[in-house]
CSV table of C-alpha atoms and ligand atoms in Angstrom, one decimal:
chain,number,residue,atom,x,y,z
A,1,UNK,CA,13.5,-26.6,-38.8
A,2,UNK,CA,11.1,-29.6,-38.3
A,3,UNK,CA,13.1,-30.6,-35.2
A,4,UNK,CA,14.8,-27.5,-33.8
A,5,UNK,CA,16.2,-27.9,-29.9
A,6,UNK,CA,14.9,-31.7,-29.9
A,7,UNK,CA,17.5,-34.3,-28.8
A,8,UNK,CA,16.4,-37.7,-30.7
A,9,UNK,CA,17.9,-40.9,-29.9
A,10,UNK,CA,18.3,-43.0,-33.0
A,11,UNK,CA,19.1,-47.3,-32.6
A,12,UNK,CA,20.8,-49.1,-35.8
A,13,UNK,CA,21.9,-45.5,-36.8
A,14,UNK,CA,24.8,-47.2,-38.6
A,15,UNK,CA,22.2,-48.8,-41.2
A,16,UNK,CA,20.3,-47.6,-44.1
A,17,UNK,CA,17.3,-46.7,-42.6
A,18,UNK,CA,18.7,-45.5,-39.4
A,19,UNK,CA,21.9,-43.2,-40.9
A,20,UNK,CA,19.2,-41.7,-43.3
A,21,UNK,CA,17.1,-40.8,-40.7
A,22,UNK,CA,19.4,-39.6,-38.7
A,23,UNK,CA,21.2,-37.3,-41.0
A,24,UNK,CA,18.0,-35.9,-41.8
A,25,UNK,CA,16.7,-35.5,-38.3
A,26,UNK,CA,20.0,-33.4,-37.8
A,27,UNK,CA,19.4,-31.1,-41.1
A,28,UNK,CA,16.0,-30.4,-38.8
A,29,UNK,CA,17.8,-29.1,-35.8
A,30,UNK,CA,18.0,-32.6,-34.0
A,31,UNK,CA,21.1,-33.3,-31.9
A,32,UNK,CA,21.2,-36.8,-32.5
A,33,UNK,CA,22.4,-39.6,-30.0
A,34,UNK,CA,23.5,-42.7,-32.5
A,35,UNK,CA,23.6,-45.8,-31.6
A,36,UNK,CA,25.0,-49.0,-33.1
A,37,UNK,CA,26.0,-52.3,-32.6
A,38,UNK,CA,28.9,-52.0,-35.2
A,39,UNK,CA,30.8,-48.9,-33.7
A,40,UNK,CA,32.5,-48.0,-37.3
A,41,UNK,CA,29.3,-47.5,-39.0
A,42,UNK,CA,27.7,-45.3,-36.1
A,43,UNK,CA,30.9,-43.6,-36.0
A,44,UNK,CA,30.3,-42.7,-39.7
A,45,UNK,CA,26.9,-41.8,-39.8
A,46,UNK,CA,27.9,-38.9,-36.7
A,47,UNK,CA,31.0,-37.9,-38.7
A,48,UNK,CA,28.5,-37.7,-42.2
A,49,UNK,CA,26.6,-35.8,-39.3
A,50,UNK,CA,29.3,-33.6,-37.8
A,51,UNK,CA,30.9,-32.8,-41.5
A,52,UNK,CA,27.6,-31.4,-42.5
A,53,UNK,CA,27.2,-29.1,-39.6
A,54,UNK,CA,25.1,-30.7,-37.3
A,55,UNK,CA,25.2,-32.3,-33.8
A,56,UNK,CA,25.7,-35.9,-33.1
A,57,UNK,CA,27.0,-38.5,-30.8
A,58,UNK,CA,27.8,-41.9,-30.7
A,59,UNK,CA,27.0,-44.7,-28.0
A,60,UNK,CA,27.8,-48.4,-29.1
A,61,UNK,CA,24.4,-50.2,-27.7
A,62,UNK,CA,23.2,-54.0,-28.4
A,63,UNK,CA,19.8,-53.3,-27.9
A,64,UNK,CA,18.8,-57.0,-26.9
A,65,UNK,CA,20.7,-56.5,-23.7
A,66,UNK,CA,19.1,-54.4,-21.0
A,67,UNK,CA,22.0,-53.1,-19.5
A,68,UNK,CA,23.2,-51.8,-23.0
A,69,UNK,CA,20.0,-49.7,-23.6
A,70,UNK,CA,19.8,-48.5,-20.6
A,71,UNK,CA,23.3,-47.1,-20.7
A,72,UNK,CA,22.6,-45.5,-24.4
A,73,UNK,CA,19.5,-43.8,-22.8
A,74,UNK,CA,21.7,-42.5,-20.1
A,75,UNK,CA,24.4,-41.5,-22.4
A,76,UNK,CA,21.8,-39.1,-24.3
A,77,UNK,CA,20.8,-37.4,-21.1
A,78,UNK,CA,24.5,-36.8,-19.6
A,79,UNK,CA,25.3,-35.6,-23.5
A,80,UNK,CA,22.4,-33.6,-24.5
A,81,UNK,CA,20.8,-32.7,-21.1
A,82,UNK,CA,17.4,-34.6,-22.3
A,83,UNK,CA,15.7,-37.1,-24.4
A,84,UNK,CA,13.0,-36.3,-26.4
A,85,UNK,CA,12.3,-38.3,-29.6
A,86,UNK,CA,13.6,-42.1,-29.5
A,87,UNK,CA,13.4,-44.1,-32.5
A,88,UNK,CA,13.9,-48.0,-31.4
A,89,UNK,CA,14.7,-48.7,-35.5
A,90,UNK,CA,17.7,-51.3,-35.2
A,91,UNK,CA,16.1,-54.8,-36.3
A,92,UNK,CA,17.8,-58.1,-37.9
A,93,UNK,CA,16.8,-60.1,-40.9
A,94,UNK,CA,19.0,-63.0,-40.5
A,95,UNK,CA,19.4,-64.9,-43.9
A,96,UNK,CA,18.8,-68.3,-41.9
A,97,UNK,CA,15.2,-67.1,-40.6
A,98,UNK,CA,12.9,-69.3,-43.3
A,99,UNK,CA,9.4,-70.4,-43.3
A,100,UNK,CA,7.7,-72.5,-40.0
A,101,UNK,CA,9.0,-75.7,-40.7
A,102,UNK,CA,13.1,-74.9,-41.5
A,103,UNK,CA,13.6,-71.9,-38.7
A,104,UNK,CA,16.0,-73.0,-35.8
A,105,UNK,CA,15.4,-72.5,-31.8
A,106,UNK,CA,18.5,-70.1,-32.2
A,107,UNK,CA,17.3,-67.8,-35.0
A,108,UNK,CA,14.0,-67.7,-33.0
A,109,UNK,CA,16.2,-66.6,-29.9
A,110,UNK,CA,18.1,-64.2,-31.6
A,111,UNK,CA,15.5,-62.5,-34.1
A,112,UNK,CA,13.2,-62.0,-30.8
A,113,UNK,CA,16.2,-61.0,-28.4
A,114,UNK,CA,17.6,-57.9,-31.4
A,115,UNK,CA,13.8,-57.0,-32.7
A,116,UNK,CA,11.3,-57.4,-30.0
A,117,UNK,CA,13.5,-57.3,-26.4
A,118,UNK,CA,15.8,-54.5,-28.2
A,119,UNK,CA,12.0,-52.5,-28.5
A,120,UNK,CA,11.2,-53.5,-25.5
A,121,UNK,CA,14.3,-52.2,-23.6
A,122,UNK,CA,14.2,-49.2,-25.9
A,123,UNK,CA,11.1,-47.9,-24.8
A,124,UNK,CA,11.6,-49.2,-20.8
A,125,UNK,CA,14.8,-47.2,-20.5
A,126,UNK,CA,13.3,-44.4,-22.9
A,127,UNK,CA,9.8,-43.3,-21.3
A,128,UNK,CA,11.2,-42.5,-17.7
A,129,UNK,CA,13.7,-40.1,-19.7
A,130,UNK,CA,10.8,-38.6,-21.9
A,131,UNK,CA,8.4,-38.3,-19.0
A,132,UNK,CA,11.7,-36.4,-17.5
A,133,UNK,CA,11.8,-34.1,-20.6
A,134,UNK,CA,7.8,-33.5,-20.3
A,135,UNK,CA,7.2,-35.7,-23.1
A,136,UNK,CA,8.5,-36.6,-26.6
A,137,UNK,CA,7.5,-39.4,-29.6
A,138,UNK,CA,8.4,-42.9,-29.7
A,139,UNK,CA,9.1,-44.4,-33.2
A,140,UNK,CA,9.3,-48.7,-33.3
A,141,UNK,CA,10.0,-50.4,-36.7
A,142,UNK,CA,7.6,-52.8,-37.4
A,143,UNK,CA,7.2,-53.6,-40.8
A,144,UNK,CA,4.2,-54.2,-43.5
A,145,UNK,CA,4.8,-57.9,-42.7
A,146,UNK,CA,3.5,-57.3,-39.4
A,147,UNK,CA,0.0,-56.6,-41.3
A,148,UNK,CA,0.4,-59.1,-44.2
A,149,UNK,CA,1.3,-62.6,-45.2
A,150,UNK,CA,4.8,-62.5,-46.9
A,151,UNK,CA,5.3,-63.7,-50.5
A,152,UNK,CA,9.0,-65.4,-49.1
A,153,UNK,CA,8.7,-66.4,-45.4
A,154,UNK,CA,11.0,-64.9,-42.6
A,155,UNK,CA,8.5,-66.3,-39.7
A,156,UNK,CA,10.7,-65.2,-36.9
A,157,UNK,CA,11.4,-62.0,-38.2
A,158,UNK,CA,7.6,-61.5,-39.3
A,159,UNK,CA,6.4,-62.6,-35.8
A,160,UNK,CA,8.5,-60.2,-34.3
A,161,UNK,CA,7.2,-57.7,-35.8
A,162,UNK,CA,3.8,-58.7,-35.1
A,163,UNK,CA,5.2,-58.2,-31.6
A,164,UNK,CA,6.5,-54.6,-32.2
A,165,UNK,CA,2.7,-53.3,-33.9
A,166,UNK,CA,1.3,-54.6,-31.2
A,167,UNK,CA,3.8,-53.3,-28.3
A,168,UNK,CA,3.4,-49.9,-29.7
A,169,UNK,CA,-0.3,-50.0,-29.5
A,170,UNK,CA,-0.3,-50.8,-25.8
A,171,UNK,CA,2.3,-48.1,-25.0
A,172,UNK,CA,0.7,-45.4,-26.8
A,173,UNK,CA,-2.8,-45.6,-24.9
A,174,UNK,CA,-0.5,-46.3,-21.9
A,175,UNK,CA,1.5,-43.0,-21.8
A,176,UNK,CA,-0.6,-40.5,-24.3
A,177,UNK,CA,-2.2,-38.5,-21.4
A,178,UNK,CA,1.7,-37.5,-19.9
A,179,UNK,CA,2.6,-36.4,-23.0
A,180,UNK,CA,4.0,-39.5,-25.1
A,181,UNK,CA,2.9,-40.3,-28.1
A,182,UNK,CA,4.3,-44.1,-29.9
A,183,UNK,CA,3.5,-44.8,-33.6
A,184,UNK,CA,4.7,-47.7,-35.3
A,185,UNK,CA,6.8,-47.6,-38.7
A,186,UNK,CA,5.7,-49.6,-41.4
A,187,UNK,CA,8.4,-49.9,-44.4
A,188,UNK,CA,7.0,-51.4,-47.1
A,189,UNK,CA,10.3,-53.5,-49.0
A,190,UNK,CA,13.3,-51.1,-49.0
A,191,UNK,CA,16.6,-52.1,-50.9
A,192,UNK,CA,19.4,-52.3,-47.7
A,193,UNK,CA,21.4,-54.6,-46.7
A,194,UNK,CA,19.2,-56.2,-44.4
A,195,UNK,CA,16.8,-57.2,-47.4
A,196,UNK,CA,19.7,-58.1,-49.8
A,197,UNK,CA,20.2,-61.0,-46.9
A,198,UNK,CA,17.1,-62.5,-48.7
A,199,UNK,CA,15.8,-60.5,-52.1
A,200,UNK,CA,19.6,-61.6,-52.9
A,201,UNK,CA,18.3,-62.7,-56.6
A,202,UNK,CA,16.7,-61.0,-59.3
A,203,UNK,CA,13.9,-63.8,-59.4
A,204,UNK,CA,13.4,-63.3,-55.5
A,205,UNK,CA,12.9,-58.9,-56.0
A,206,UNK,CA,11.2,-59.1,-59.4
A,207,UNK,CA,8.6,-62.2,-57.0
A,208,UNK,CA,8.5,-59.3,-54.4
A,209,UNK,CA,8.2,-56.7,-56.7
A,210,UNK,CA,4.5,-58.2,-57.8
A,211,UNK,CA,3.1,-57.1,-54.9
A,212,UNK,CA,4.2,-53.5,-54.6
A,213,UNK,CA,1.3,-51.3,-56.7
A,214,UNK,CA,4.4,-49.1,-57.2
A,215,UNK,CA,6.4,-51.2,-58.9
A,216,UNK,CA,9.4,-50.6,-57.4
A,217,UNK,CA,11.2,-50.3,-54.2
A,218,UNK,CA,11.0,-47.7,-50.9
A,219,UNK,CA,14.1,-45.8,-50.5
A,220,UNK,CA,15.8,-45.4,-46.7
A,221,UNK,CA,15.3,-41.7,-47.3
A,222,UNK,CA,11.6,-42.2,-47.7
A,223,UNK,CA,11.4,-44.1,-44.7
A,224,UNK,CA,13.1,-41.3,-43.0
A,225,UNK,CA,11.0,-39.1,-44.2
A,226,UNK,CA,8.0,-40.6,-42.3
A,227,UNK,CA,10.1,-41.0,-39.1
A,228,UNK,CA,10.3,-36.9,-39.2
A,229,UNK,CA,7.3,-37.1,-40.2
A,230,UNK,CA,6.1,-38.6,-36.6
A,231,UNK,CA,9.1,-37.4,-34.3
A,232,UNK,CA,8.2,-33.7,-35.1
A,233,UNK,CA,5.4,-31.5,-33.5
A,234,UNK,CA,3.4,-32.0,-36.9
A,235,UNK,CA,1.9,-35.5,-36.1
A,236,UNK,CA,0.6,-34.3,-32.4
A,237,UNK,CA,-2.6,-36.4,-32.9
A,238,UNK,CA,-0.5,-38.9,-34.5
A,239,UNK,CA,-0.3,-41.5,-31.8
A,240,UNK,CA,-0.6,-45.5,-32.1
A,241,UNK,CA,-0.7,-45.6,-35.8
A,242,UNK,CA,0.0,-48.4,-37.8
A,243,UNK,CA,1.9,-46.0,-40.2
A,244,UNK,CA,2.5,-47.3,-43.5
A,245,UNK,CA,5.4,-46.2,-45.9
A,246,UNK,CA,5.0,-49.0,-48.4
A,247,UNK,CA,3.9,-47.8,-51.6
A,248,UNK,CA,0.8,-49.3,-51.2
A,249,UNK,CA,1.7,-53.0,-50.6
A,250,UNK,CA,-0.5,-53.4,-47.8
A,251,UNK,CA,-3.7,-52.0,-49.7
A,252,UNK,CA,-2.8,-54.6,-52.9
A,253,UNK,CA,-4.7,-57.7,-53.4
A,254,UNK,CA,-3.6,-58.2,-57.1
A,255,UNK,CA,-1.4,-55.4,-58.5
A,256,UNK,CA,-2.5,-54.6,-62.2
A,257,UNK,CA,-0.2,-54.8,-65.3
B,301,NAD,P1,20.2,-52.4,-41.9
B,301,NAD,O1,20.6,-53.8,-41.8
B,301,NAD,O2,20.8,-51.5,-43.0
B,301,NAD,O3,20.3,-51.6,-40.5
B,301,NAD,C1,20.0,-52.2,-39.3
B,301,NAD,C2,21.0,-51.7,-38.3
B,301,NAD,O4,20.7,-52.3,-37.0
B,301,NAD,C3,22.4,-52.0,-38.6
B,301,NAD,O5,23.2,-50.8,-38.5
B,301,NAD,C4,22.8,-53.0,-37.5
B,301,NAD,O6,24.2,-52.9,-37.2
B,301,NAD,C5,21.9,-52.6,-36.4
B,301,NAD,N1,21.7,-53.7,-35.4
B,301,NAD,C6,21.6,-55.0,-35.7
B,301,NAD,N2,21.5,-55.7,-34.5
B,301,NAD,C7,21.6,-54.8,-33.5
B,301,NAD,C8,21.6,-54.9,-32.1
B,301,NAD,N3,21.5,-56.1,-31.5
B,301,NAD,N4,21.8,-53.7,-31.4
B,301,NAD,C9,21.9,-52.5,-32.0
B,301,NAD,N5,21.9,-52.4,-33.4
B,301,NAD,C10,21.8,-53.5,-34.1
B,301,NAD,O7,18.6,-52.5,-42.1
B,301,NAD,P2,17.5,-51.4,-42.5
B,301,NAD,O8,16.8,-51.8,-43.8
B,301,NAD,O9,18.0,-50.0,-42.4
B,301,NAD,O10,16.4,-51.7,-41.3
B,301,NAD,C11,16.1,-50.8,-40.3
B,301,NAD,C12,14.8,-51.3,-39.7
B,301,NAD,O11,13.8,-51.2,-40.7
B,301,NAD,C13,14.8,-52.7,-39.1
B,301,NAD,O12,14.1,-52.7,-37.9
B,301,NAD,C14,14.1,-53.5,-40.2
B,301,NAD,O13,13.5,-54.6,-39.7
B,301,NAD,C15,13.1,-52.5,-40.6
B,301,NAD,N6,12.5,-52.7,-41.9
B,301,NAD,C16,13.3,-52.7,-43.1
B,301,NAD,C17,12.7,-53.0,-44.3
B,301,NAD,C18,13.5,-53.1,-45.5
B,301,NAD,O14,13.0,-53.4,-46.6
B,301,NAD,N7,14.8,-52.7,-45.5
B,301,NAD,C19,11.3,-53.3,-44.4
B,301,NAD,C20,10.6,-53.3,-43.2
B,301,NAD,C21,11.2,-53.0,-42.0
């Protein structure tokens, strides 16, 4: 077991990306704090958790709000005794967001408040209780539009997570030598509901689909996969990557027939 006697701390855990990982983390010996802003999909993902044999809590968390992240950080400690893998993966892709010219003051507000403040508090709250546990592995979503120009423009969403690549960086020569390491999560595109907000036509995916020397779509699960991949003991020189899990979109210029 990849994870065995860990305590991970998982934000969004009531989404795709964030329930797969988290199911998985448990199959690897993780007890695994959830945390959601909608309470009945958090609630599912630690009964998927609990039916399956594993161990799981939930704490409903807005991660823009400071108070709420530092109360699910908290709640982990007081559950589980310690906190030693926290992935900050809860993010919004609001169907509003649009290129420079179109994007509201209020999408701006709120994509910045959910993706790059909800990070932001994640880790503030987070490092004092990993430092307490004598270290542990921070995991932010970014995404591959934090390295690339996107095909179909989301700029608030894509500046913030410019913000979260960059964030990461700082934290992870910040805290390496006590024992923390943070890498940055790159999906390439992934089917979910937060990308059918916008790939919500077959024009739009096949336009995205171009790009992807793949051809297809990530999976959540394979996103998860790279999350274990860096929460576990197996990526202990891992630390301030820019780690891609996007089938190669960010190494396309022109995908061949
Ligand atoms: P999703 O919409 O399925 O899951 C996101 C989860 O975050 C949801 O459960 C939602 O309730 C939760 N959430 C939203 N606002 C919140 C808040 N204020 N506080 C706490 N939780 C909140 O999306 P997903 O595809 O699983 O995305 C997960 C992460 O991966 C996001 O950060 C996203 O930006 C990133 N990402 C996704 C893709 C993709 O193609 N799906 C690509 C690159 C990056």
């Amino acid at each position: 077991m990849r994870l065995k006697n860990k305590i991970a701390l998982i934000t969004g855990a009531g989404g795709a990306i964030g329930r797969e990982a988290a199911l998985l983390f448990a199959r690897e010996g993780a007890r695994v704090v959830v945390s959601d802003v909608i309470d009945k999909n958090g609630e599912e993902t630690v009964a998927m958790i609990r039916s399956a044999g594993g161990e799981a809590a939930f704490i409903h968390a807005d991660v823009s709000k400071e108070a709420d992240a530092a109360a699910m950080i908290a709640f982990a400690e007081k559950t589980y005794g310690a906190l030693h893998v926290l992935f900050n993966n809860a993010g919004i892709s609001h169907k509003d967001d649009d290129d420079i010219l179109a994007t509201s003051e209020s999408i701006w507000d709120l994509t910045l408040a959910i993706n790059v403040k909800g990070v932001a508090w994640g880790c503030k709250y987070g490092i004092p209780a990993l430092l307490r546990a004598g270290g542990g592995s921070i995991i932010n979503t970014a995404s591959f539009v934090a390295i690339l120009g996107a095909a179909t423009s989301q700029i608030a969403y894509t500046a913030s997570k410019g913000a979260v690549l960059s964030m990461t960086r700082e934290i992870a020569n910040e805290f390496a030598r006590k024992g923390i390491r943070a890498n940055a999560l790159c999906p390439g595109p992934v089917r979910s509901p937060l990308t059918d907000t916008f790939l919500n036509t077959e024009e739009r995916r096949q336009r995205r689909l171009v790009h992807i020397p793949m051809g297809r779509f990530g999976t959540a699960q394979e996103m998860a996969n790279g999350a274990l991949f860096l929460a576990s003991d197996e990526s202990s020189f891992v630390n301030g990557a820019t780690f891609t899990v996007d089938g190669g979109i960010t190494s396309a210029y022109v995908t061949p027939e």
